[in-house]
Short mmCIF file of C-alpha atoms and ligand atoms in Angstrom, two decimals:
data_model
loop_
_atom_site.label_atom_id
_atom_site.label_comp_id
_atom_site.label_asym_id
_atom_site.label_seq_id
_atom_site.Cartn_x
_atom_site.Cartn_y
_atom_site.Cartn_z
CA UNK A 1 93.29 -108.92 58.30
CA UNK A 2 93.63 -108.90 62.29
CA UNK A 3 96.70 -107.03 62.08
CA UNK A 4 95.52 -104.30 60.30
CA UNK A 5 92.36 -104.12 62.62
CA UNK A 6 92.49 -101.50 65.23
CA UNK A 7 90.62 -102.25 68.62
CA UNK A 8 89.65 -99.53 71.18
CA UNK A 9 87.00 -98.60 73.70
CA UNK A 10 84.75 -96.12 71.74
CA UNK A 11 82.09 -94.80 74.77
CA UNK A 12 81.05 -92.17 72.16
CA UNK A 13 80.61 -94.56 69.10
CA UNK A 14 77.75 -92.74 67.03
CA UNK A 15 74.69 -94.11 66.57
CA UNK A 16 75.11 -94.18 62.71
CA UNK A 17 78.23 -96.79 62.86
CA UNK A 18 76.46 -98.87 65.23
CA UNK A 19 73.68 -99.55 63.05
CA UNK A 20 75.60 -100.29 60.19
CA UNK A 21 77.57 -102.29 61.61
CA UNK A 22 74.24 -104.15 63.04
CA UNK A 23 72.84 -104.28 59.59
CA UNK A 24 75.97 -105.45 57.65
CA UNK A 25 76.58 -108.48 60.06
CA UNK A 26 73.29 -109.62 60.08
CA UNK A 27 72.41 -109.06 63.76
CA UNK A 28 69.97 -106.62 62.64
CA UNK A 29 67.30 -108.58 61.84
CA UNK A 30 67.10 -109.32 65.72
CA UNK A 31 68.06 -105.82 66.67
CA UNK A 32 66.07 -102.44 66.85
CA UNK A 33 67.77 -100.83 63.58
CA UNK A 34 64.82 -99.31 62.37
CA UNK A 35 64.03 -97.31 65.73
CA UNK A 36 66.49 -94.81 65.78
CA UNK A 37 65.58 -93.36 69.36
CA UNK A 38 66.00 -96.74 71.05
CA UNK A 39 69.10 -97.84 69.42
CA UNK A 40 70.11 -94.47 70.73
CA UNK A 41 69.07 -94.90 74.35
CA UNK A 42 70.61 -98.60 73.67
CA UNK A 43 74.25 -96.95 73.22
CA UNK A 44 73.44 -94.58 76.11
CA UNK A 45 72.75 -97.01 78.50
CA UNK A 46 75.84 -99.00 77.87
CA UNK A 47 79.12 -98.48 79.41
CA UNK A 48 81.23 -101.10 77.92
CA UNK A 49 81.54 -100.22 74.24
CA UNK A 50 84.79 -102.03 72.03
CA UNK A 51 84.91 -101.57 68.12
CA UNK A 52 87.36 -103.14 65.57
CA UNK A 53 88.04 -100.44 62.63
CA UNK A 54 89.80 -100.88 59.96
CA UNK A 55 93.74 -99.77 59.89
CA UNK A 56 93.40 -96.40 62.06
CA UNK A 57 90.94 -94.80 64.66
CA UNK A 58 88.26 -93.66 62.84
CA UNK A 59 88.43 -96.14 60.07
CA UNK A 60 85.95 -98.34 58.75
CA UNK A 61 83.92 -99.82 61.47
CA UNK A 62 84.32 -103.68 60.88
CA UNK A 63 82.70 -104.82 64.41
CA UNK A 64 81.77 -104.07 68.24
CA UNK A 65 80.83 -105.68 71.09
CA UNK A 66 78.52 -103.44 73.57
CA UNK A 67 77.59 -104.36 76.75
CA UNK A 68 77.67 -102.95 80.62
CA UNK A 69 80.34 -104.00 83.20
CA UNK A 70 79.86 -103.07 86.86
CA UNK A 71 83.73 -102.67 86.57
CA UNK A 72 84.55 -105.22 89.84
CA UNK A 73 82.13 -108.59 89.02
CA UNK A 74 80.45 -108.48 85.82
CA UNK A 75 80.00 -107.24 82.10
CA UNK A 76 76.82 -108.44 80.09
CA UNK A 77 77.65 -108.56 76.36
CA UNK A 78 74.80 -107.78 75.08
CA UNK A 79 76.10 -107.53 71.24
CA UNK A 80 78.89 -109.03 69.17
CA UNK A 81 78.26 -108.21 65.61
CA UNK A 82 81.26 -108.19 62.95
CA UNK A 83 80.37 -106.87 59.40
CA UNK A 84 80.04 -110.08 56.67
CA UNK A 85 83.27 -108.61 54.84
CA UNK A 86 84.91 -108.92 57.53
CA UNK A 87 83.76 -112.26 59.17
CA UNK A 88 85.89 -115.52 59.13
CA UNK A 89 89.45 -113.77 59.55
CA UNK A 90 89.27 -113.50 63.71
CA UNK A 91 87.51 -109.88 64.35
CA UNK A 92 85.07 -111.99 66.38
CA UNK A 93 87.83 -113.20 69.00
CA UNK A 94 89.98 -110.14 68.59
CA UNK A 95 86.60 -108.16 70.19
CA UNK A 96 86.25 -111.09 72.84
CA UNK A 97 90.30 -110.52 74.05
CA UNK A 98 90.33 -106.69 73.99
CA UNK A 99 86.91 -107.15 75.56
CA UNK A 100 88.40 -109.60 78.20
CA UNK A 101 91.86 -107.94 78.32
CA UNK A 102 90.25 -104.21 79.25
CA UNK A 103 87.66 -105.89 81.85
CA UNK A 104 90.92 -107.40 83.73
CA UNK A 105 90.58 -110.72 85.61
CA UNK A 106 88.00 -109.52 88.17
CA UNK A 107 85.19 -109.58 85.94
CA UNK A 108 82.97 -112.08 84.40
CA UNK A 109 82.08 -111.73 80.68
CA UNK A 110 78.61 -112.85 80.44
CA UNK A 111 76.38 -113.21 76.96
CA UNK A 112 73.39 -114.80 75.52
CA UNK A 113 74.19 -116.76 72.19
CA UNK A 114 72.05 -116.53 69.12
CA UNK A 115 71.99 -120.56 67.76
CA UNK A 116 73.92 -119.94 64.93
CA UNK A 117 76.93 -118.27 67.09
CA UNK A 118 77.64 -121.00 69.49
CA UNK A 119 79.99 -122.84 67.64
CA UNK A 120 82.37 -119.68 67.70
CA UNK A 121 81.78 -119.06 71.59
CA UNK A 122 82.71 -122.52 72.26
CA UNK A 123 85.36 -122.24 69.85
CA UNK A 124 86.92 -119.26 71.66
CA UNK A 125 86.93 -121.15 75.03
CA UNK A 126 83.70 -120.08 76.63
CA UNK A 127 81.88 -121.89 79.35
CA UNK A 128 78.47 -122.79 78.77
CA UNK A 129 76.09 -122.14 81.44
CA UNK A 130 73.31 -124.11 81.99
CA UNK A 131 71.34 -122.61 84.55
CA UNK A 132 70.49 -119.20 82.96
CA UNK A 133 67.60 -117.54 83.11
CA UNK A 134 65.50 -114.39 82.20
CA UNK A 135 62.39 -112.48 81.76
CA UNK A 136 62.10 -111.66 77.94
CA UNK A 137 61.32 -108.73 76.76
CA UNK A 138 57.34 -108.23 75.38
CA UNK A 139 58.19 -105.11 73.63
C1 LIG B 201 79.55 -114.66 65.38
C2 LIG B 201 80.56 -113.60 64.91
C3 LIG B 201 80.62 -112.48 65.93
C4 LIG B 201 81.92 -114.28 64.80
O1 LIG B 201 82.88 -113.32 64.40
P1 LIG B 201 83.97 -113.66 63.28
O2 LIG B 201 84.88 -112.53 63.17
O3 LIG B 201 83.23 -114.08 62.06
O4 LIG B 201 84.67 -114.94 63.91
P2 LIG B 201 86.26 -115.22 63.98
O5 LIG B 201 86.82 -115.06 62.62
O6 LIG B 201 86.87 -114.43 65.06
O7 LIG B 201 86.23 -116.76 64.35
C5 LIG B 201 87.05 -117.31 65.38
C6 LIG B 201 86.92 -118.83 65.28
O8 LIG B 201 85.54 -119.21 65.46
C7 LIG B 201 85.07 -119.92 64.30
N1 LIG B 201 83.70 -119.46 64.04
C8 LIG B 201 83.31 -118.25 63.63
N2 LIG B 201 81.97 -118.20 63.54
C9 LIG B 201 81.52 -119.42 63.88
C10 LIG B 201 80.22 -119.99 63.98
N3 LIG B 201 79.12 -119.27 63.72
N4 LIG B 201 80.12 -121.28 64.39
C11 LIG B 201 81.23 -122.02 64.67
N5 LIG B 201 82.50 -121.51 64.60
C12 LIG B 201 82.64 -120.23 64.20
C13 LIG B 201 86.02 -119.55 63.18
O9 LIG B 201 86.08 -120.53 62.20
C14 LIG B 201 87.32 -119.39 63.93
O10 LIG B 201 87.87 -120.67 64.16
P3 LIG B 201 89.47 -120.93 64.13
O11 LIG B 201 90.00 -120.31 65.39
O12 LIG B 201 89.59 -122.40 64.10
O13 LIG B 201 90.00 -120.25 62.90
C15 LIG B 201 80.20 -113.04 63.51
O14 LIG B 201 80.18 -114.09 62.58
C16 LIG B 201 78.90 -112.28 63.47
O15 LIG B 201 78.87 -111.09 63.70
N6 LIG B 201 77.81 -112.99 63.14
C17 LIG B 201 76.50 -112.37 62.98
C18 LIG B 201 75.99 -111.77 64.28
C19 LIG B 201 76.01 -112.74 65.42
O16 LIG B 201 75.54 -113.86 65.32
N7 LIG B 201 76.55 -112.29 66.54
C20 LIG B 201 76.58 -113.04 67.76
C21 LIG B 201 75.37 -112.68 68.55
S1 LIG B 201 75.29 -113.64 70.04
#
């Protein structure tokens, strides 16, 4: 599979393809997929955008990892989603390098795990960090 999967930055990726590709992984239980002007304003506000397609630009949209990157410190990953067919055969970590390899060794690639994920972050050489924090979200 990985080396018929095409990565790219995709700043323009339509809303439509995002939430699919949401829905069929399974993040979108825990995502916004059934407001359609948020998940808009979600893809507007983010400036660090990499999809895995299938074969060819343009092709099927098999996962993305969205986030925003200050472009000289840090990029927060704020989802990594890979459709189930596609799961298991390294779209995951192909999204983390092309995500790390177009940020350049400046920046930081930060994320929040779901529970279920952590194996894989760990397994793709990650550094825990133990002193994170935030405000969550009420609404
Ligand atoms: C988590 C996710 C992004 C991983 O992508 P993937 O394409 O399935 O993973 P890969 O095939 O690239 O896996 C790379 C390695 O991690 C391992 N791995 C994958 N998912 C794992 C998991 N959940 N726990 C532990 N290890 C995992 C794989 O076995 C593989 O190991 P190997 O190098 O020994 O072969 C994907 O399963 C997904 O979209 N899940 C649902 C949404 C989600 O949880 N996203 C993360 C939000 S924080």
């Amino acid at each position: 599979m990985s080396t018929n999967v095409l990565y790219a930055r995709e700043p323009s990726l339509p809303v439509a393809d995002f939430r699919r590709v949401l829905v069929e992984s399974g993040l979108g239980a825990i995502r916004a997929v059934d407001d359609a002007a948020r998940l808009q304003s979600i893809l507007d506000g983010s400036n660090f955008i990499v999809t895995a397609r299938r074969d060819r630009p343009g092709g099927e949209l098999i996962g993305v990892a969205r986030g925003m990157n200050d472009g000289a410190w840090a990029c927060y990953v704020a989802d990594l989603a890979v459709a189930k067919v596609a799961q298991g055969l390294g779209v995951g970590k192909g999204l983390l390098d092309e995500a790390r390899r177009q940020l350049g060794p400046r920046v930081s690639l930060i994320l929040v795990s779901v529970p279920d994920a952590v194996g894989f972050y760990e397994r793709a050489g990650m550094t825990p960090l133990p002193h994170c924090f935030w405000y969550k979200r009420t609404a």
